[in-house]
C-alpha cells in the first residue's frame, strides 16, 4: 500500500488528469445507468397500459398570434356568410363536397372561399411581377394582361381541382374499405351483437387501415346515440360517402327489417356481391392496362428501336460514299 502511495505521489499532476477524468466518467455512468433503466421500465409500463401522460400546459400565445387568429376567423366567417346569402345552393353542394373530402368542420366552406380568393390574388400578383421583371421588351400590353388574367383564372380554379382530387382519393378509400366493413359486420352479427354495437365496434377496428371510413362510422354511432334512426343515419352516411354500395346497404337493412329475414345471411350475400364487384373492377383495370401501355411504348420505345435499326444502315451508306 505504501508503494502505491509513493508511486502516486511521484506522478506529476498533469499525468493524473486522464485518470481523474476516467474515474469521473465511470462514476457518472454508474449513477445514471439505474436512472435510465428505471425510466425505460416506466415508459414500457405506460406503453402497455396505454397511460396518457398529461402534457404540460402550453404557454399563452403572444398577442400577435391571437390577433392573427382572430382576424383569420373573422375573415372566414364573413366569407361564409356572404356566399351563403348570395348562392345558398352552391354553398350546400360545396359543403357536401367538402364533407366527402373529409373536411367536416363548420367553417370549412368559409375557409375554402378564403383560400380561393387568396390564390386568385396571389396568382395575379405573381403574374404581374413576372411581367414587370422578366417580360421581354417585345411583349405587348395585350399579351401581358392576357397572362395576368389566365394566371388569376388558374389560381381561382386551383382549389376546386385540388378538392376534386381529394374527393376521388377518399372515394377510392371508401370503396376499398367497404367490403372489409361488411366482413367485420358479419362477424359481429354472428357474435350476437346488434347493428348499432357492431358499427361502433367496426369503426374502432378500421381506424388504422381506413381512417376516413372509420371517422364516418364513428359519426354514425354518435347519431344513433343521439336518437336518430338507423335508416336515417345510414342514408346520411351514403350522402357523405357518395357510394351506391352504402345506399344498397341501407336498403338491405330496411328490407330485412320489413320482411323479417336473417340479417346475418343478408349481410353475407351482400358482402359476397361486394367482393365480386371489387374483383370485377380489378380485372377491368388489368384488361385495360395493355391499351394504356401502347401509347408510352409507341412514343418512348419504338423511336429508339427504329434508331437502332436504321442508324447502322445510314452509317454504312455514308461510309461507302
CSV table of C-alpha atoms in Angstrom, one decimal:
chain,number,residue,atom,x,y,z
A,1,UNK,CA,0.0,0.0,0.0
A,2,UNK,CA,2.9,2.3,0.9
A,3,UNK,CA,4.5,1.6,-2.5
A,4,UNK,CA,1.2,2.6,-4.3
A,5,UNK,CA,1.1,5.8,-2.3
A,6,UNK,CA,4.7,6.6,-3.1
A,7,UNK,CA,4.1,5.9,-6.8
A,8,UNK,CA,1.1,8.2,-7.0
A,9,UNK,CA,3.0,10.9,-5.1
A,10,UNK,CA,5.8,10.7,-7.6
A,11,UNK,CA,3.5,11.3,-10.5
A,12,UNK,CA,3.1,14.8,-11.9
A,13,UNK,CA,-0.4,16.5,-11.6
A,14,UNK,CA,-0.8,16.6,-15.4
A,15,UNK,CA,-0.4,12.8,-15.6
A,16,UNK,CA,-3.2,12.3,-13.1
A,17,UNK,CA,-5.8,14.2,-15.2
A,18,UNK,CA,-6.7,11.4,-17.6
A,19,UNK,CA,-7.2,9.0,-14.6
A,20,UNK,CA,-9.4,11.5,-12.9
A,21,UNK,CA,-11.5,12.1,-16.0
A,22,UNK,CA,-11.9,8.4,-16.5
A,23,UNK,CA,-12.9,7.9,-12.9
A,24,UNK,CA,-15.4,10.8,-13.1
A,25,UNK,CA,-17.0,9.3,-16.3
A,26,UNK,CA,-17.2,5.9,-14.8
A,27,UNK,CA,-18.8,7.2,-11.6
A,28,UNK,CA,-21.3,9.4,-13.5
A,29,UNK,CA,-22.2,6.4,-15.7
A,30,UNK,CA,-22.7,4.2,-12.6
A,31,UNK,CA,-25.0,6.8,-11.1
A,32,UNK,CA,-27.0,7.5,-14.3
A,33,UNK,CA,-27.4,3.9,-15.5
A,34,UNK,CA,-30.0,2.8,-12.9
A,35,UNK,CA,-32.0,6.0,-13.6
A,36,UNK,CA,-32.0,5.3,-17.3
A,37,UNK,CA,-33.2,1.7,-16.8
A,38,UNK,CA,-35.9,2.9,-14.4
A,39,UNK,CA,-37.1,5.4,-16.9
A,40,UNK,CA,-37.2,2.8,-19.7
A,41,UNK,CA,-39.2,0.4,-17.5
A,42,UNK,CA,-41.7,3.1,-16.6
A,43,UNK,CA,-42.0,4.0,-20.3
A,44,UNK,CA,-42.7,0.4,-21.2
A,45,UNK,CA,-45.3,0.0,-18.4
A,46,UNK,CA,-47.0,3.2,-19.6
A,47,UNK,CA,-47.0,2.0,-23.2
A,48,UNK,CA,-48.5,-1.3,-22.2
A,49,UNK,CA,-51.2,0.2,-20.0
A,50,UNK,CA,-51.7,3.0,-22.6
A,51,UNK,CA,-51.4,5.6,-19.9
A,52,UNK,CA,-51.7,9.1,-21.4
A,53,UNK,CA,-49.2,11.4,-19.8
A,54,UNK,CA,-50.7,14.8,-19.4
A,55,UNK,CA,-48.8,17.4,-21.4
A,56,UNK,CA,-47.6,20.5,-19.6
A,57,UNK,CA,-49.8,23.5,-20.1
A,58,UNK,CA,-48.8,25.5,-23.1
A,59,UNK,CA,-47.8,29.0,-22.5
A,60,UNK,CA,-50.2,31.6,-23.5
A,61,UNK,CA,-49.8,32.7,-27.1
A,62,UNK,CA,-48.5,36.1,-27.6
A,63,UNK,CA,-50.8,38.9,-28.6
A,64,UNK,CA,-49.8,39.0,-32.3
A,65,UNK,CA,-50.7,35.3,-32.8
A,66,UNK,CA,-54.1,35.8,-31.1
A,67,UNK,CA,-54.8,38.8,-33.2
A,68,UNK,CA,-53.9,37.0,-36.4
A,69,UNK,CA,-56.1,34.0,-35.4
A,70,UNK,CA,-59.0,36.4,-34.7
A,71,UNK,CA,-58.6,38.1,-38.0
A,72,UNK,CA,-58.5,34.8,-39.9
A,73,UNK,CA,-61.6,33.5,-38.1
A,74,UNK,CA,-63.4,36.8,-38.8
A,75,UNK,CA,-62.5,36.7,-42.5
A,76,UNK,CA,-63.6,33.0,-42.8
A,77,UNK,CA,-66.9,33.9,-41.1
A,78,UNK,CA,-67.5,36.9,-43.3
A,79,UNK,CA,-66.8,34.9,-46.5
A,80,UNK,CA,-69.1,32.0,-45.5
A,81,UNK,CA,-71.9,34.4,-44.6
A,82,UNK,CA,-71.5,36.4,-47.8
A,83,UNK,CA,-71.6,33.3,-50.1
A,84,UNK,CA,-74.3,31.6,-48.1
A,85,UNK,CA,-76.6,34.6,-48.8
A,86,UNK,CA,-75.6,35.1,-52.4
A,87,UNK,CA,-75.8,31.5,-53.6
A,88,UNK,CA,-77.1,29.1,-50.9
A,89,UNK,CA,-77.5,26.1,-53.4
A,90,UNK,CA,-73.8,26.3,-54.5
A,91,UNK,CA,-72.7,26.6,-50.8
A,92,UNK,CA,-74.8,23.5,-49.9
A,93,UNK,CA,-73.2,21.5,-52.8
A,94,UNK,CA,-69.7,22.7,-51.8
A,95,UNK,CA,-70.4,21.8,-48.1
A,96,UNK,CA,-71.3,18.3,-49.1
A,97,UNK,CA,-68.2,18.0,-51.4
A,98,UNK,CA,-66.0,19.2,-48.5
A,99,UNK,CA,-67.6,16.6,-46.2
A,100,UNK,CA,-66.9,13.9,-48.9
A,101,UNK,CA,-63.3,15.1,-48.9
A,102,UNK,CA,-63.0,14.7,-45.2
A,103,UNK,CA,-63.4,18.4,-44.1
A,104,UNK,CA,-66.3,18.2,-41.6
A,105,UNK,CA,-65.6,21.5,-39.8
A,106,UNK,CA,-68.5,24.0,-40.0
A,107,UNK,CA,-66.0,26.7,-41.1
A,108,UNK,CA,-64.6,24.6,-44.0
A,109,UNK,CA,-66.8,26.4,-46.5
A,110,UNK,CA,-65.6,29.9,-45.5
A,111,UNK,CA,-62.0,28.6,-45.4
A,112,UNK,CA,-62.4,27.3,-48.9
A,113,UNK,CA,-63.7,30.6,-50.3
A,114,UNK,CA,-60.9,32.5,-48.5
A,115,UNK,CA,-58.2,30.2,-49.9
A,116,UNK,CA,-59.7,30.6,-53.4
A,117,UNK,CA,-59.6,34.3,-53.1
A,118,UNK,CA,-56.0,34.3,-51.8
A,119,UNK,CA,-54.9,32.0,-54.6
A,120,UNK,CA,-56.6,34.2,-57.2
A,121,UNK,CA,-54.9,37.4,-55.8
A,122,UNK,CA,-51.6,35.6,-55.4
A,123,UNK,CA,-51.6,34.2,-58.9
A,124,UNK,CA,-52.5,37.6,-60.4
A,125,UNK,CA,-49.8,39.4,-58.3
A,126,UNK,CA,-47.2,36.8,-59.3
A,127,UNK,CA,-48.0,37.2,-63.0
A,128,UNK,CA,-47.8,40.9,-62.6
A,129,UNK,CA,-44.4,40.7,-61.0
A,130,UNK,CA,-43.2,38.3,-63.7
A,131,UNK,CA,-44.4,40.7,-66.4
A,132,UNK,CA,-42.7,43.6,-64.6
A,133,UNK,CA,-39.3,41.9,-64.1
A,134,UNK,CA,-39.0,39.1,-66.7
A,135,UNK,CA,-41.1,40.2,-69.6
A,136,UNK,CA,-39.2,41.0,-72.8
A,137,UNK,CA,-39.4,44.4,-74.4
A,138,UNK,CA,-41.2,42.9,-77.5
A,139,UNK,CA,-44.2,41.7,-75.5
A,140,UNK,CA,-47.3,43.9,-75.9
A,141,UNK,CA,-49.7,45.1,-73.3
A,142,UNK,CA,-52.4,42.8,-74.5
A,143,UNK,CA,-50.2,39.7,-74.0
A,144,UNK,CA,-49.2,40.9,-70.6
A,145,UNK,CA,-52.8,41.4,-69.5
A,146,UNK,CA,-53.8,38.1,-71.0
A,147,UNK,CA,-51.1,36.3,-69.0
A,148,UNK,CA,-52.3,38.0,-65.8
A,149,UNK,CA,-55.9,37.1,-66.4
A,150,UNK,CA,-55.1,33.5,-67.2
A,151,UNK,CA,-52.9,33.2,-64.1
A,152,UNK,CA,-55.7,34.7,-62.0
A,153,UNK,CA,-58.2,32.2,-63.5
A,154,UNK,CA,-55.8,29.3,-62.8
A,155,UNK,CA,-55.5,30.5,-59.2
A,156,UNK,CA,-59.3,30.7,-58.9
A,157,UNK,CA,-59.9,27.2,-60.2
A,158,UNK,CA,-56.9,25.6,-58.5
A,159,UNK,CA,-58.6,25.0,-55.0
A,160,UNK,CA,-61.6,23.4,-56.8
A,161,UNK,CA,-59.3,21.0,-58.7
A,162,UNK,CA,-57.4,20.1,-55.5
A,163,UNK,CA,-60.7,19.4,-53.7
A,164,UNK,CA,-62.0,17.2,-56.5
A,165,UNK,CA,-58.8,15.2,-56.4
A,166,UNK,CA,-59.1,14.9,-52.7
A,167,UNK,CA,-62.7,13.6,-53.1
A,168,UNK,CA,-61.5,11.0,-55.6
A,169,UNK,CA,-58.9,9.7,-53.2
A,170,UNK,CA,-61.4,9.5,-50.3
A,171,UNK,CA,-63.9,7.7,-52.5
A,172,UNK,CA,-61.3,5.2,-53.5
A,173,UNK,CA,-60.6,4.6,-49.8
A,174,UNK,CA,-64.3,4.2,-49.1
A,175,UNK,CA,-64.8,1.8,-51.9
A,176,UNK,CA,-61.8,-0.3,-50.9
A,177,UNK,CA,-62.7,-0.4,-47.3
A,178,UNK,CA,-66.4,-1.0,-47.5
A,179,UNK,CA,-66.1,-4.8,-48.3
A,180,UNK,CA,-63.9,-5.2,-45.2
A,181,UNK,CA,-66.5,-3.3,-43.2
A,182,UNK,CA,-69.1,-5.8,-44.4
A,183,UNK,CA,-67.0,-8.7,-43.4
A,184,UNK,CA,-66.5,-7.4,-39.9
A,185,UNK,CA,-70.2,-6.6,-39.7
A,186,UNK,CA,-70.9,-10.3,-40.5
A,187,UNK,CA,-68.6,-11.3,-37.7
A,188,UNK,CA,-70.3,-9.0,-35.2
A,189,UNK,CA,-73.7,-10.2,-36.3
A,190,UNK,CA,-72.7,-13.9,-35.9
A,191,UNK,CA,-71.4,-13.0,-32.4
A,192,UNK,CA,-74.8,-11.8,-31.4
A,193,UNK,CA,-74.1,-8.0,-31.4
A,194,UNK,CA,-76.7,-5.6,-32.5
A,195,UNK,CA,-76.3,-3.4,-35.6
A,196,UNK,CA,-75.6,-0.3,-33.6
A,197,UNK,CA,-73.0,-2.1,-31.4
A,198,UNK,CA,-71.5,-3.7,-34.5
A,199,UNK,CA,-71.0,-0.4,-36.3
A,200,UNK,CA,-69.3,1.1,-33.2
A,201,UNK,CA,-67.0,-1.9,-32.9
A,202,UNK,CA,-66.1,-2.0,-36.5
A,203,UNK,CA,-65.4,1.7,-36.6
A,204,UNK,CA,-62.6,1.1,-34.0
A,205,UNK,CA,-61.2,-1.8,-35.9
A,206,UNK,CA,-60.9,0.2,-39.2
A,207,UNK,CA,-59.3,3.2,-37.5
A,208,UNK,CA,-55.8,2.3,-38.8
A,209,UNK,CA,-56.4,0.8,-42.2
A,210,UNK,CA,-59.2,3.1,-43.3
A,211,UNK,CA,-59.2,6.2,-41.1
A,212,UNK,CA,-61.7,8.3,-43.1
A,213,UNK,CA,-64.2,5.5,-43.3
A,214,UNK,CA,-63.7,4.9,-39.6
A,215,UNK,CA,-64.4,8.6,-38.9
A,216,UNK,CA,-67.7,8.4,-40.8
A,217,UNK,CA,-68.7,5.3,-39.0
A,218,UNK,CA,-68.0,6.9,-35.6
A,219,UNK,CA,-70.2,9.8,-36.7
A,220,UNK,CA,-73.0,7.2,-37.4
A,221,UNK,CA,-72.6,5.8,-33.9
A,222,UNK,CA,-72.9,9.2,-32.4
A,223,UNK,CA,-76.0,9.9,-34.4
A,224,UNK,CA,-77.5,6.6,-33.2
A,225,UNK,CA,-76.7,7.5,-29.6
A,226,UNK,CA,-78.4,10.9,-30.1
A,227,UNK,CA,-81.6,9.2,-31.0
A,228,UNK,CA,-81.5,9.1,-34.8
A,229,UNK,CA,-82.9,6.1,-36.5
A,230,UNK,CA,-80.6,3.6,-38.2
A,231,UNK,CA,-82.1,4.1,-41.6
A,232,UNK,CA,-81.7,7.9,-41.5
A,233,UNK,CA,-78.1,7.5,-40.2
A,234,UNK,CA,-77.2,5.2,-43.0
A,235,UNK,CA,-78.8,7.4,-45.6
A,236,UNK,CA,-76.8,10.3,-44.2
A,237,UNK,CA,-73.7,8.1,-44.4
A,238,UNK,CA,-74.4,7.3,-48.0
A,239,UNK,CA,-74.7,11.0,-48.8
A,240,UNK,CA,-71.4,11.7,-47.1
A,241,UNK,CA,-69.5,8.8,-48.8
A,242,UNK,CA,-71.4,9.2,-52.1
A,243,UNK,CA,-71.3,5.5,-52.7
A,244,UNK,CA,-74.0,3.4,-54.2
A,245,UNK,CA,-72.9,0.4,-52.1
A,246,UNK,CA,-73.8,2.3,-48.9
A,247,UNK,CA,-77.3,3.1,-50.3
A,248,UNK,CA,-77.7,-0.5,-51.2
A,249,UNK,CA,-76.7,-1.5,-47.7
A,250,UNK,CA,-79.2,0.9,-46.1
A,251,UNK,CA,-81.9,-0.5,-48.4
A,252,UNK,CA,-80.9,-4.1,-47.5
A,253,UNK,CA,-81.2,-3.4,-43.7
A,254,UNK,CA,-84.6,-1.8,-44.3
A,255,UNK,CA,-85.9,-4.7,-46.3
A,256,UNK,CA,-84.5,-7.2,-43.8
A,257,UNK,CA,-86.5,-5.5,-41.0
A,258,UNK,CA,-89.7,-5.3,-43.0
A,259,UNK,CA,-89.6,-8.9,-44.3
A,260,UNK,CA,-88.1,-10.4,-41.1
A,261,UNK,CA,-85.3,-12.2,-42.9
A,262,UNK,CA,-82.0,-13.2,-41.3
A,263,UNK,CA,-79.7,-10.2,-41.0
A,264,UNK,CA,-76.5,-12.3,-40.9
A,265,UNK,CA,-77.5,-14.2,-44.1
A,266,UNK,CA,-78.4,-11.0,-45.9
A,267,UNK,CA,-75.1,-9.4,-44.9
A,268,UNK,CA,-73.2,-12.4,-46.1
A,269,UNK,CA,-74.8,-12.4,-49.5
A,270,UNK,CA,-74.3,-8.6,-49.8
A,271,UNK,CA,-70.6,-9.0,-48.8
A,272,UNK,CA,-70.1,-11.7,-51.5
A,273,UNK,CA,-71.5,-9.3,-54.1
A,274,UNK,CA,-69.2,-6.6,-52.9
A,275,UNK,CA,-66.2,-8.8,-53.2
A,276,UNK,CA,-67.2,-9.9,-56.6
A,277,UNK,CA,-67.8,-6.3,-57.7
A,278,UNK,CA,-64.3,-5.3,-56.4
A,279,UNK,CA,-62.7,-8.2,-58.2
A,280,UNK,CA,-64.5,-7.3,-61.4
A,281,UNK,CA,-63.2,-3.8,-61.2
A,282,UNK,CA,-59.7,-5.0,-60.6
A,283,UNK,CA,-60.0,-7.3,-63.7
A,284,UNK,CA,-61.3,-4.5,-65.7
A,285,UNK,CA,-58.3,-2.3,-64.8
A,286,UNK,CA,-56.0,-5.2,-65.6
A,287,UNK,CA,-57.5,-5.7,-69.1
A,288,UNK,CA,-57.3,-2.0,-69.8
A,289,UNK,CA,-53.6,-1.9,-69.0
A,290,UNK,CA,-52.3,-3.1,-72.4
A,291,UNK,CA,-54.3,-0.4,-74.2
A,292,UNK,CA,-52.9,2.2,-71.9
A,293,UNK,CA,-49.4,1.0,-72.2
A,294,UNK,CA,-49.5,1.2,-76.0
A,295,UNK,CA,-49.1,5.0,-76.0
A,296,UNK,CA,-45.9,5.2,-73.9
A,297,UNK,CA,-44.5,2.2,-75.7
A,298,UNK,CA,-45.1,3.8,-79.1
A,299,UNK,CA,-43.8,7.2,-78.0
A,300,UNK,CA,-40.8,6.1,-76.0
A,301,UNK,CA,-39.6,2.7,-77.1
A,302,UNK,CA,-40.5,2.5,-80.8
A,303,UNK,CA,-38.3,5.5,-81.8
A,304,UNK,CA,-35.3,4.0,-80.1
A,305,UNK,CA,-35.8,0.7,-81.8
A,306,UNK,CA,-36.1,2.4,-85.2
A,307,UNK,CA,-32.9,4.4,-84.5
A,308,UNK,CA,-31.0,1.2,-83.5
A,309,UNK,CA,-32.2,-0.5,-86.7
A,310,UNK,CA,-31.7,2.4,-89.2
A,311,UNK,CA,-28.6,4.3,-87.9
A,312,UNK,CA,-26.1,1.4,-88.8
A,313,UNK,CA,-27.5,1.3,-92.3
A,314,UNK,CA,-27.1,5.1,-92.7
A,315,UNK,CA,-23.6,5.0,-91.3
A,316,UNK,CA,-22.6,2.2,-93.8
A,317,UNK,CA,-24.2,4.1,-96.7
A,318,UNK,CA,-22.3,7.3,-95.7
A,319,UNK,CA,-19.0,5.4,-95.4
A,320,UNK,CA,-19.4,3.9,-98.9
A,321,UNK,CA,-20.0,7.4,-100.4
